[in-house]
């Protein structure tokens, strides 16, 4: 006879079965000791044949529980691969969503590396350009002295234009800046929504198991 349960119920059942397996395994006795000519074993003071039969029965119970867990997990795998959740506008199978949740740290590490490298280069460029600007201002002031700057506009423009050749820039800046913003937004949206969507899926998606 089959029974319909949600994924949450299936996960809870697996947890319960694992506990039963652990308890029964701890109590399992398959060997004992006794004199060869005695019909009774000495550990539990049971007839040898009864002790052996109980051990076989207890072992079979554990093996049946293990088989039950395997069957439930197999159906969970199928359900997770064939049912979908939408997280921040992106559709995933439940399995894909769980995998991304479990591995989101790699995306965060990648984003952090790109962002750190980008901002370090940006600070360096800003520093170099500021130094160049300071040197330019000093040079102009030295050349002009007390002269009226309005009368020296062409000279100032020529010096300023020539100084632009020494300006630094961040290579690939706009593309990387946009990439950082995009990655940050996608990661934040996913983290903010994934748990809610998985909770809904686990509460509504069902599987059939043997009762």
PDB file of C-alpha atoms in Angstrom:
ATOM      1  CA  UNK A   1       0.000   0.000   0.000  1.00  0.00           C
ATOM      2  CA  UNK A   2       1.406   3.392  -1.018  1.00  0.00           C
ATOM      3  CA  UNK A   3       1.173   6.698   0.773  1.00  0.00           C
ATOM      4  CA  UNK A   4       1.542  10.273  -0.489  1.00  0.00           C
ATOM      5  CA  UNK A   5       3.819  12.530   1.552  1.00  0.00           C
ATOM      6  CA  UNK A   6       5.456  15.916   1.044  1.00  0.00           C
ATOM      7  CA  UNK A   7       9.198  16.330   0.649  1.00  0.00           C
ATOM      8  CA  UNK A   8       9.331  17.758   4.176  1.00  0.00           C
ATOM      9  CA  UNK A   9       7.616  14.651   5.507  1.00  0.00           C
ATOM     10  CA  UNK A  10      10.000  12.465   3.511  1.00  0.00           C
ATOM     11  CA  UNK A  11      13.030  14.243   4.996  1.00  0.00           C
ATOM     12  CA  UNK A  12      11.555  13.883   8.491  1.00  0.00           C
ATOM     13  CA  UNK A  13      10.912  10.187   7.868  1.00  0.00           C
ATOM     14  CA  UNK A  14      14.511   9.663   6.737  1.00  0.00           C
ATOM     15  CA  UNK A  15      15.712  11.347   9.920  1.00  0.00           C
ATOM     16  CA  UNK A  16      13.492   9.079  12.021  1.00  0.00           C
ATOM     17  CA  UNK A  17      14.602   5.955  10.145  1.00  0.00           C
ATOM     18  CA  UNK A  18      18.254   6.898  10.604  1.00  0.00           C
ATOM     19  CA  UNK A  19      17.662   7.176  14.347  1.00  0.00           C
ATOM     20  CA  UNK A  20      15.976   3.767  14.405  1.00  0.00           C
ATOM     21  CA  UNK A  21      18.855   2.251  12.456  1.00  0.00           C
ATOM     22  CA  UNK A  22      21.397   3.748  14.865  1.00  0.00           C
ATOM     23  CA  UNK A  23      19.473   2.507  17.921  1.00  0.00           C
ATOM     24  CA  UNK A  24      18.984  -0.996  16.525  1.00  0.00           C
ATOM     25  CA  UNK A  25      22.598  -1.189  15.338  1.00  0.00           C
ATOM     26  CA  UNK A  26      23.853  -0.317  18.821  1.00  0.00           C
ATOM     27  CA  UNK A  27      21.747  -3.132  20.269  1.00  0.00           C
ATOM     28  CA  UNK A  28      22.545  -5.708  17.578  1.00  0.00           C
ATOM     29  CA  UNK A  29      24.242  -8.847  18.860  1.00  0.00           C
ATOM     30  CA  UNK A  30      25.281 -11.484  16.340  1.00  0.00           C
ATOM     31  CA  UNK A  31      27.990 -13.226  18.320  1.00  0.00           C
ATOM     32  CA  UNK A  32      28.423 -14.377  21.881  1.00  0.00           C
ATOM     33  CA  UNK A  33      30.420 -17.093  23.639  1.00  0.00           C
ATOM     34  CA  UNK A  34      29.634 -20.349  25.369  1.00  0.00           C
ATOM     35  CA  UNK A  35      31.116 -23.748  26.151  1.00  0.00           C
ATOM     36  CA  UNK A  36      30.917 -26.031  23.141  1.00  0.00           C
ATOM     37  CA  UNK A  37      28.824 -28.542  25.009  1.00  0.00           C
ATOM     38  CA  UNK A  38      26.362 -25.920  26.345  1.00  0.00           C
ATOM     39  CA  UNK A  39      23.048 -25.036  24.703  1.00  0.00           C
ATOM     40  CA  UNK A  40      23.107 -21.601  26.319  1.00  0.00           C
ATOM     41  CA  UNK A  41      25.321 -18.662  25.411  1.00  0.00           C
ATOM     42  CA  UNK A  42      26.859 -16.752  28.283  1.00  0.00           C
ATOM     43  CA  UNK A  43      26.475 -13.060  27.313  1.00  0.00           C
ATOM     44  CA  UNK A  44      22.700 -12.943  27.565  1.00  0.00           C
ATOM     45  CA  UNK A  45      22.023 -16.374  29.021  1.00  0.00           C
ATOM     46  CA  UNK A  46      19.835 -17.382  26.060  1.00  0.00           C
ATOM     47  CA  UNK A  47      19.583 -20.629  24.179  1.00  0.00           C
ATOM     48  CA  UNK A  48      22.078 -20.582  21.347  1.00  0.00           C
ATOM     49  CA  UNK A  49      19.424 -21.202  18.726  1.00  0.00           C
ATOM     50  CA  UNK A  50      17.215 -18.412  20.119  1.00  0.00           C
ATOM     51  CA  UNK A  51      20.164 -16.039  20.250  1.00  0.00           C
ATOM     52  CA  UNK A  52      21.060 -16.794  16.618  1.00  0.00           C
ATOM     53  CA  UNK A  53      17.459 -16.403  15.428  1.00  0.00           C
ATOM     54  CA  UNK A  54      17.041 -13.079  17.233  1.00  0.00           C
ATOM     55  CA  UNK A  55      20.290 -11.811  15.730  1.00  0.00           C
ATOM     56  CA  UNK A  56      19.128 -12.757  12.242  1.00  0.00           C
ATOM     57  CA  UNK A  57      15.761 -11.070  12.855  1.00  0.00           C
ATOM     58  CA  UNK A  58      17.338  -7.885  14.244  1.00  0.00           C
ATOM     59  CA  UNK A  59      19.778  -7.710  11.349  1.00  0.00           C
ATOM     60  CA  UNK A  60      16.950  -8.132   8.841  1.00  0.00           C
ATOM     61  CA  UNK A  61      15.040  -5.275  10.481  1.00  0.00           C
ATOM     62  CA  UNK A  62      18.056  -2.984  10.111  1.00  0.00           C
ATOM     63  CA  UNK A  63      18.572  -4.008   6.484  1.00  0.00           C
ATOM     64  CA  UNK A  64      14.881  -3.375   5.747  1.00  0.00           C
ATOM     65  CA  UNK A  65      15.133   0.098   7.277  1.00  0.00           C
ATOM     66  CA  UNK A  66      18.227   0.848   5.193  1.00  0.00           C
ATOM     67  CA  UNK A  67      16.386  -0.311   2.079  1.00  0.00           C
ATOM     68  CA  UNK A  68      13.450   1.908   3.022  1.00  0.00           C
ATOM     69  CA  UNK A  69      15.714   4.957   3.279  1.00  0.00           C
ATOM     70  CA  UNK A  70      17.303   4.178  -0.097  1.00  0.00           C
ATOM     71  CA  UNK A  71      13.872   3.979  -1.727  1.00  0.00           C
ATOM     72  CA  UNK A  72      12.724   7.273  -0.199  1.00  0.00           C
ATOM     73  CA  UNK A  73      15.965   9.022  -1.152  1.00  0.00           C
ATOM     74  CA  UNK A  74      15.694   7.708  -4.701  1.00  0.00           C
ATOM     75  CA  UNK A  75      12.214   9.211  -4.997  1.00  0.00           C
ATOM     76  CA  UNK A  76      13.452  12.466  -3.480  1.00  0.00           C
ATOM     77  CA  UNK A  77      16.185  12.643  -6.137  1.00  0.00           C
ATOM     78  CA  UNK A  78      13.604  12.176  -8.897  1.00  0.00           C
ATOM     79  CA  UNK A  79      11.263  14.764  -7.363  1.00  0.00           C
ATOM     80  CA  UNK A  80      14.092  17.281  -6.965  1.00  0.00           C
ATOM     81  CA  UNK A  81      15.140  16.756 -10.588  1.00  0.00           C
ATOM     82  CA  UNK A  82      11.648  17.067 -12.078  1.00  0.00           C
ATOM     83  CA  UNK A  83      10.046  19.860 -10.033  1.00  0.00           C
ATOM     84  CA  UNK A  84      10.902  23.529 -10.301  1.00  0.00           C
ATOM     85  CA  UNK A  85      11.268  26.636  -8.163  1.00  0.00           C
ATOM     86  CA  UNK A  86      11.629  30.223  -9.329  1.00  0.00           C
ATOM     87  CA  UNK A  87      14.154  32.255  -7.368  1.00  0.00           C
ATOM     88  CA  UNK A  88      14.492  35.973  -8.141  1.00  0.00           C
ATOM     89  CA  UNK A  89      12.987  35.443 -11.585  1.00  0.00           C
ATOM     90  CA  UNK A  90      15.212  32.488 -12.528  1.00  0.00           C
ATOM     91  CA  UNK A  91      13.782  28.971 -12.837  1.00  0.00           C
ATOM     92  CA  UNK A  92      15.712  26.048 -11.348  1.00  0.00           C
ATOM     93  CA  UNK A  93      14.952  22.438 -10.678  1.00  0.00           C
ATOM     94  CA  UNK A  94      14.842  21.904  -6.917  1.00  0.00           C
ATOM     95  CA  UNK A  95      18.137  20.022  -7.233  1.00  0.00           C
ATOM     96  CA  UNK A  96      19.772  22.912  -9.103  1.00  0.00           C
ATOM     97  CA  UNK A  97      18.518  25.408  -6.516  1.00  0.00           C
ATOM     98  CA  UNK A  98      19.869  23.304  -3.647  1.00  0.00           C
ATOM     99  CA  UNK A  99      23.216  22.906  -5.421  1.00  0.00           C
ATOM    100  CA  UNK A 100      23.525  26.649  -6.010  1.00  0.00           C
ATOM    101  CA  UNK A 101      22.597  27.357  -2.399  1.00  0.00           C
ATOM    102  CA  UNK A 102      25.257  24.930  -1.189  1.00  0.00           C
ATOM    103  CA  UNK A 103      27.915  26.355  -3.524  1.00  0.00           C
ATOM    104  CA  UNK A 104      27.012  30.070  -3.424  1.00  0.00           C
ATOM    105  CA  UNK A 105      30.186  30.636  -1.406  1.00  0.00           C
ATOM    106  CA  UNK A 106      32.234  30.067  -4.564  1.00  0.00           C
ATOM    107  CA  UNK A 107      30.327  32.835  -6.338  1.00  0.00           C
ATOM    108  CA  UNK A 108      30.819  35.142  -3.359  1.00  0.00           C
ATOM    109  CA  UNK A 109      34.556  34.386  -3.314  1.00  0.00           C
ATOM    110  CA  UNK A 110      34.782  35.109  -7.049  1.00  0.00           C
ATOM    111  CA  UNK A 111      32.892  38.385  -6.667  1.00  0.00           C
ATOM    112  CA  UNK A 112      35.093  39.419  -3.749  1.00  0.00           C
ATOM    113  CA  UNK A 113      38.257  38.709  -5.743  1.00  0.00           C
ATOM    114  CA  UNK A 114      37.066  40.688  -8.779  1.00  0.00           C
ATOM    115  CA  UNK A 115      35.845  43.575  -6.615  1.00  0.00           C
ATOM    116  CA  UNK A 116      39.028  43.746  -4.507  1.00  0.00           C
ATOM    117  CA  UNK A 117      41.247  43.699  -7.597  1.00  0.00           C
ATOM    118  CA  UNK A 118      39.123  46.319  -9.364  1.00  0.00           C
ATOM    119  CA  UNK A 119      39.027  48.751  -6.434  1.00  0.00           C
ATOM    120  CA  UNK A 120      42.763  48.356  -5.783  1.00  0.00           C
ATOM    121  CA  UNK A 121      43.516  49.318  -9.403  1.00  0.00           C
ATOM    122  CA  UNK A 122      41.002  52.159  -9.227  1.00  0.00           C
ATOM    123  CA  UNK A 123      42.640  53.585  -6.096  1.00  0.00           C
ATOM    124  CA  UNK A 124      46.071  53.286  -7.707  1.00  0.00           C
ATOM    125  CA  UNK A 125      44.935  55.126 -10.852  1.00  0.00           C
ATOM    126  CA  UNK A 126      43.262  57.851  -8.807  1.00  0.00           C
ATOM    127  CA  UNK A 127      46.454  58.286  -6.777  1.00  0.00           C
ATOM    128  CA  UNK A 128      48.705  58.509  -9.843  1.00  0.00           C
ATOM    129  CA  UNK A 129      46.391  60.980 -11.574  1.00  0.00           C
ATOM    130  CA  UNK A 130      46.189  63.103  -8.439  1.00  0.00           C
ATOM    131  CA  UNK A 131      49.999  63.222  -8.287  1.00  0.00           C
ATOM    132  CA  UNK A 132      50.127  64.201 -11.962  1.00  0.00           C
ATOM    133  CA  UNK A 133      47.564  66.927 -11.390  1.00  0.00           C
ATOM    134  CA  UNK A 134      49.568  68.300  -8.476  1.00  0.00           C
ATOM    135  CA  UNK A 135      52.731  68.377 -10.629  1.00  0.00           C
ATOM    136  CA  UNK A 136      50.773  70.060 -13.433  1.00  0.00           C
ATOM    137  CA  UNK A 137      49.470  72.773 -11.118  1.00  0.00           C
ATOM    138  CA  UNK A 138      52.962  73.350  -9.725  1.00  0.00           C
ATOM    139  CA  UNK A 139      54.464  73.604 -13.224  1.00  0.00           C
ATOM    140  CA  UNK A 140      51.844  76.087 -14.388  1.00  0.00           C
ATOM    141  CA  UNK A 141      52.261  78.223 -11.301  1.00  0.00           C
ATOM    142  CA  UNK A 142      56.048  78.186 -11.752  1.00  0.00           C
ATOM    143  CA  UNK A 143      55.867  79.140 -15.436  1.00  0.00           C
ATOM    144  CA  UNK A 144      53.284  81.863 -15.030  1.00  0.00           C
ATOM    145  CA  UNK A 145      54.476  83.382 -11.802  1.00  0.00           C
ATOM    146  CA  UNK A 146      52.408  86.565 -11.321  1.00  0.00           C
ATOM    147  CA  UNK A 147      51.201  86.674 -14.923  1.00  0.00           C
ATOM    148  CA  UNK A 148      47.497  87.020 -15.609  1.00  0.00           C
ATOM    149  CA  UNK A 149      46.177  83.575 -16.462  1.00  0.00           C
ATOM    150  CA  UNK A 150      43.742  85.048 -18.953  1.00  0.00           C
ATOM    151  CA  UNK A 151      46.644  86.249 -21.011  1.00  0.00           C
ATOM    152  CA  UNK A 152      48.278  82.811 -20.907  1.00  0.00           C
ATOM    153  CA  UNK A 153      45.244  80.690 -21.767  1.00  0.00           C
ATOM    154  CA  UNK A 154      46.795  79.127 -24.864  1.00  0.00           C
ATOM    155  CA  UNK A 155      49.924  78.146 -22.953  1.00  0.00           C
ATOM    156  CA  UNK A 156      47.916  76.679 -20.102  1.00  0.00           C
ATOM    157  CA  UNK A 157      45.742  74.723 -22.550  1.00  0.00           C
ATOM    158  CA  UNK A 158      48.805  73.379 -24.341  1.00  0.00           C
ATOM    159  CA  UNK A 159      50.490  72.278 -21.102  1.00  0.00           C
ATOM    160  CA  UNK A 160      47.252  70.735 -19.814  1.00  0.00           C
ATOM    161  CA  UNK A 161      46.644  68.875 -23.073  1.00  0.00           C
ATOM    162  CA  UNK A 162      50.177  67.530 -23.074  1.00  0.00           C
ATOM    163  CA  UNK A 163      49.789  66.393 -19.454  1.00  0.00           C
ATOM    164  CA  UNK A 164      46.767  64.268 -20.414  1.00  0.00           C
ATOM    165  CA  UNK A 165      49.194  61.909 -22.143  1.00  0.00           C
ATOM    166  CA  UNK A 166      50.446  60.915 -18.706  1.00  0.00           C
ATOM    167  CA  UNK A 167      46.971  60.156 -17.299  1.00  0.00           C
ATOM    168  CA  UNK A 168      46.276  56.606 -16.162  1.00  0.00           C
ATOM    169  CA  UNK A 169      43.057  54.654 -16.570  1.00  0.00           C
ATOM    170  CA  UNK A 170      41.609  51.401 -15.268  1.00  0.00           C
ATOM    171  CA  UNK A 171      41.624  48.991 -18.178  1.00  0.00           C
ATOM    172  CA  UNK A 172      38.190  47.424 -18.792  1.00  0.00           C
ATOM    173  CA  UNK A 173      36.701  49.597 -16.028  1.00  0.00           C
ATOM    174  CA  UNK A 174      33.114  50.041 -17.218  1.00  0.00           C
ATOM    175  CA  UNK A 175      32.621  46.375 -18.081  1.00  0.00           C
ATOM    176  CA  UNK A 176      34.058  45.133 -14.781  1.00  0.00           C
ATOM    177  CA  UNK A 177      32.138  47.735 -12.781  1.00  0.00           C
ATOM    178  CA  UNK A 178      28.877  46.602 -14.401  1.00  0.00           C
ATOM    179  CA  UNK A 179      29.836  42.958 -13.851  1.00  0.00           C
ATOM    180  CA  UNK A 180      30.396  43.554 -10.131  1.00  0.00           C
ATOM    181  CA  UNK A 181      27.016  45.268  -9.768  1.00  0.00           C
ATOM    182  CA  UNK A 182      25.272  42.483 -11.710  1.00  0.00           C
ATOM    183  CA  UNK A 183      26.909  39.659  -9.737  1.00  0.00           C
ATOM    184  CA  UNK A 184      26.210  41.387  -6.422  1.00  0.00           C
ATOM    185  CA  UNK A 185      22.547  41.878  -7.291  1.00  0.00           C
ATOM    186  CA  UNK A 186      22.077  38.284  -8.499  1.00  0.00           C
ATOM    187  CA  UNK A 187      23.769  36.802  -5.426  1.00  0.00           C
ATOM    188  CA  UNK A 188      21.811  38.995  -3.001  1.00  0.00           C
ATOM    189  CA  UNK A 189      18.498  38.226  -4.722  1.00  0.00           C
ATOM    190  CA  UNK A 190      19.201  34.506  -4.685  1.00  0.00           C
ATOM    191  CA  UNK A 191      20.234  34.424  -1.020  1.00  0.00           C
ATOM    192  CA  UNK A 192      17.213  36.522  -0.030  1.00  0.00           C
ATOM    193  CA  UNK A 193      14.703  34.233  -1.756  1.00  0.00           C
ATOM    194  CA  UNK A 194      16.081  30.698  -1.907  1.00  0.00           C
ATOM    195  CA  UNK A 195      15.048  29.524   1.571  1.00  0.00           C
ATOM    196  CA  UNK A 196      11.456  30.698   1.126  1.00  0.00           C
ATOM    197  CA  UNK A 197      11.114  28.994  -2.262  1.00  0.00           C
ATOM    198  CA  UNK A 198      12.620  25.724  -1.037  1.00  0.00           C
ATOM    199  CA  UNK A 199      10.318  25.776   1.993  1.00  0.00           C
ATOM    200  CA  UNK A 200       7.300  26.185  -0.291  1.00  0.00           C
ATOM    201  CA  UNK A 201       8.504  23.390  -2.575  1.00  0.00           C
ATOM    202  CA  UNK A 202       9.210  21.030   0.306  1.00  0.00           C
ATOM    203  CA  UNK A 203       5.732  21.693   1.668  1.00  0.00           C
ATOM    204  CA  UNK A 204       3.843  21.223  -1.613  1.00  0.00           C
ATOM    205  CA  UNK A 205       5.749  18.732  -3.789  1.00  0.00           C
ATOM    206  CA  UNK A 206       4.810  15.137  -2.970  1.00  0.00           C
ATOM    207  CA  UNK A 207       6.130  11.618  -3.543  1.00  0.00           C
ATOM    208  CA  UNK A 208       4.628   8.166  -3.195  1.00  0.00           C
ATOM    209  CA  UNK A 209       6.200   5.777  -0.692  1.00  0.00           C
ATOM    210  CA  UNK A 210       5.313   2.341   0.647  1.00  0.00           C
ATOM    211  CA  UNK A 211       3.311   2.707   3.811  1.00  0.00           C
TER     212      UNK A 211
END
